[in-house]
């Protein structure tokens, strides 16, 4: 009997301001290609719905209307906001999807606690007019989780999904049977590989406060309303990509000496990469 060698299929597409990539291993190349396109369709769909930059997105609709009264959303989107609120509470406010709404000195503090969630009606309301949602610190991970669930439903069990260079979700043994290799780069020198991880049935998120050679960060500390001033970078692995995303964001906000309380909730931090990078102001 002729032995069929597994195929590795890769597909990619721009999404969420980055490149979304799908790698699948299996015996049926046609089936793998179709699954990859289906996963990318899902990521693209979610990008369109969740972008705060698109006036037609659900997030933009909430930002326009939710301060005026209750806005109904579907269960999928409501679940995303409920999960973000859970991570806000678990991290004592270090992760907050409203962080860019308030900057100290600009009036009363705004936080995710000013979002009202009605689980019975799947409705959302803002308590303050200036509140604005931004899923940038969570959306990539949540999109990977939802796209991964679709691939699972299609019966495939050896794949890697990635958005950009910072958000990864894996399933199965990878190309060589010992997991999927993921290279971590120095946040100050992206051409330098500082570590390689082998991921199997795990998600990974890397976050850095400052882009290379930048002096200002676009990451706001939700607890102070101030942008981060020094370089911090970390890598978090977790069972879901959404959890990894929330925790990596919280970690760079708190720094290594004040890790979020969520660390004791069963989510494992496997690598904190900056703590290789010298702080700078």
mmCIF file with all atom_site columns, C-alpha atoms in Angstrom, residues 49 55-79 81 114-128 131-133:
data_model
loop_
_atom_site.group_PDB
_atom_site.id
_atom_site.type_symbol
_atom_site.label_atom_id
_atom_site.label_alt_id
_atom_site.label_comp_id
_atom_site.label_asym_id
_atom_site.label_entity_id
_atom_site.label_seq_id
_atom_site.pdbx_PDB_ins_code
_atom_site.Cartn_x
_atom_site.Cartn_y
_atom_site.Cartn_z
_atom_site.occupancy
_atom_site.B_iso_or_equiv
_atom_site.pdbx_formal_charge
_atom_site.auth_seq_id
_atom_site.auth_comp_id
_atom_site.auth_asym_id
_atom_site.auth_atom_id
_atom_site.pdbx_PDB_model_num
ATOM 1  C CA . UNK A 1 49  ? -17.444 43.843 12.653 1.00 0.00 ? 49  UNK A CA 1
ATOM 2  C CA . UNK A 1 55  ? -18.020 53.472 10.597 1.00 0.00 ? 55  UNK A CA 1
ATOM 3  C CA . UNK A 1 56  ? -20.062 50.416 9.580  1.00 0.00 ? 56  UNK A CA 1
ATOM 4  C CA . UNK A 1 57  ? -18.695 48.120 12.310 1.00 0.00 ? 57  UNK A CA 1
ATOM 5  C CA . UNK A 1 58  ? -20.611 47.003 15.379 1.00 0.00 ? 58  UNK A CA 1
ATOM 6  C CA . UNK A 1 59  ? -18.024 48.589 17.654 1.00 0.00 ? 59  UNK A CA 1
ATOM 7  C CA . UNK A 1 60  ? -18.438 51.946 15.889 1.00 0.00 ? 60  UNK A CA 1
ATOM 8  C CA . UNK A 1 61  ? -22.216 51.641 16.210 1.00 0.00 ? 61  UNK A CA 1
ATOM 9  C CA . UNK A 1 62  ? -21.861 51.094 19.945 1.00 0.00 ? 62  UNK A CA 1
ATOM 10 C CA . UNK A 1 63  ? -19.472 54.037 20.239 1.00 0.00 ? 63  UNK A CA 1
ATOM 11 C CA . UNK A 1 64  ? -22.063 56.242 18.523 1.00 0.00 ? 64  UNK A CA 1
ATOM 12 C CA . UNK A 1 65  ? -25.226 55.021 20.230 1.00 0.00 ? 65  UNK A CA 1
ATOM 13 C CA . UNK A 1 66  ? -24.582 53.265 23.542 1.00 0.00 ? 66  UNK A CA 1
ATOM 14 C CA . UNK A 1 67  ? -24.248 56.459 25.595 1.00 0.00 ? 67  UNK A CA 1
ATOM 15 C CA . UNK A 1 68  ? -27.811 57.345 24.544 1.00 0.00 ? 68  UNK A CA 1
ATOM 16 C CA . UNK A 1 69  ? -29.442 54.086 25.638 1.00 0.00 ? 69  UNK A CA 1
ATOM 17 C CA . UNK A 1 70  ? -29.368 50.317 25.426 1.00 0.00 ? 70  UNK A CA 1
ATOM 18 C CA . UNK A 1 71  ? -28.023 48.882 22.161 1.00 0.00 ? 71  UNK A CA 1
ATOM 19 C CA . UNK A 1 72  ? -28.855 45.305 21.217 1.00 0.00 ? 72  UNK A CA 1
ATOM 20 C CA . UNK A 1 73  ? -26.035 43.115 19.925 1.00 0.00 ? 73  UNK A CA 1
ATOM 21 C CA . UNK A 1 74  ? -25.808 39.464 18.929 1.00 0.00 ? 74  UNK A CA 1
ATOM 22 C CA . UNK A 1 75  ? -24.683 36.766 21.369 1.00 0.00 ? 75  UNK A CA 1
ATOM 23 C CA . UNK A 1 76  ? -21.271 36.410 19.775 1.00 0.00 ? 76  UNK A CA 1
ATOM 24 C CA . UNK A 1 77  ? -20.343 40.054 20.307 1.00 0.00 ? 77  UNK A CA 1
ATOM 25 C CA . UNK A 1 78  ? -21.962 40.197 23.734 1.00 0.00 ? 78  UNK A CA 1
ATOM 26 C CA . UNK A 1 79  ? -19.828 37.227 24.805 1.00 0.00 ? 79  UNK A CA 1
ATOM 27 C CA . UNK A 1 81  ? -17.572 42.119 25.838 1.00 0.00 ? 81  UNK A CA 1
ATOM 28 C CA . UNK A 1 114 ? -18.803 52.319 33.021 1.00 0.00 ? 114 UNK A CA 1
ATOM 29 C CA . UNK A 1 115 ? -20.126 49.721 30.552 1.00 0.00 ? 115 UNK A CA 1
ATOM 30 C CA . UNK A 1 116 ? -23.438 48.113 31.503 1.00 0.00 ? 116 UNK A CA 1
ATOM 31 C CA . UNK A 1 117 ? -24.099 44.608 30.208 1.00 0.00 ? 117 UNK A CA 1
ATOM 32 C CA . UNK A 1 118 ? -27.593 43.086 30.108 1.00 0.00 ? 118 UNK A CA 1
ATOM 33 C CA . UNK A 1 119 ? -27.105 39.353 29.511 1.00 0.00 ? 119 UNK A CA 1
ATOM 34 C CA . UNK A 1 120 ? -30.843 38.641 29.247 1.00 0.00 ? 120 UNK A CA 1
ATOM 35 C CA . UNK A 1 121 ? -31.389 41.028 26.342 1.00 0.00 ? 121 UNK A CA 1
ATOM 36 C CA . UNK A 1 122 ? -27.807 40.927 24.963 1.00 0.00 ? 122 UNK A CA 1
ATOM 37 C CA . UNK A 1 123 ? -27.707 44.686 25.306 1.00 0.00 ? 123 UNK A CA 1
ATOM 38 C CA . UNK A 1 124 ? -24.964 47.201 26.121 1.00 0.00 ? 124 UNK A CA 1
ATOM 39 C CA . UNK A 1 125 ? -25.120 50.734 27.481 1.00 0.00 ? 125 UNK A CA 1
ATOM 40 C CA . UNK A 1 126 ? -22.472 53.319 28.424 1.00 0.00 ? 126 UNK A CA 1
ATOM 41 C CA . UNK A 1 127 ? -22.812 55.267 31.659 1.00 0.00 ? 127 UNK A CA 1
ATOM 42 C CA . UNK A 1 128 ? -20.673 58.137 30.332 1.00 0.00 ? 128 UNK A CA 1
ATOM 43 C CA . UNK A 1 131 ? -16.544 56.253 26.649 1.00 0.00 ? 131 UNK A CA 1
ATOM 44 C CA . UNK A 1 132 ? -15.171 54.549 23.555 1.00 0.00 ? 132 UNK A CA 1
ATOM 45 C CA . UNK A 1 133 ? -14.567 50.853 22.969 1.00 0.00 ? 133 UNK A CA 1
#
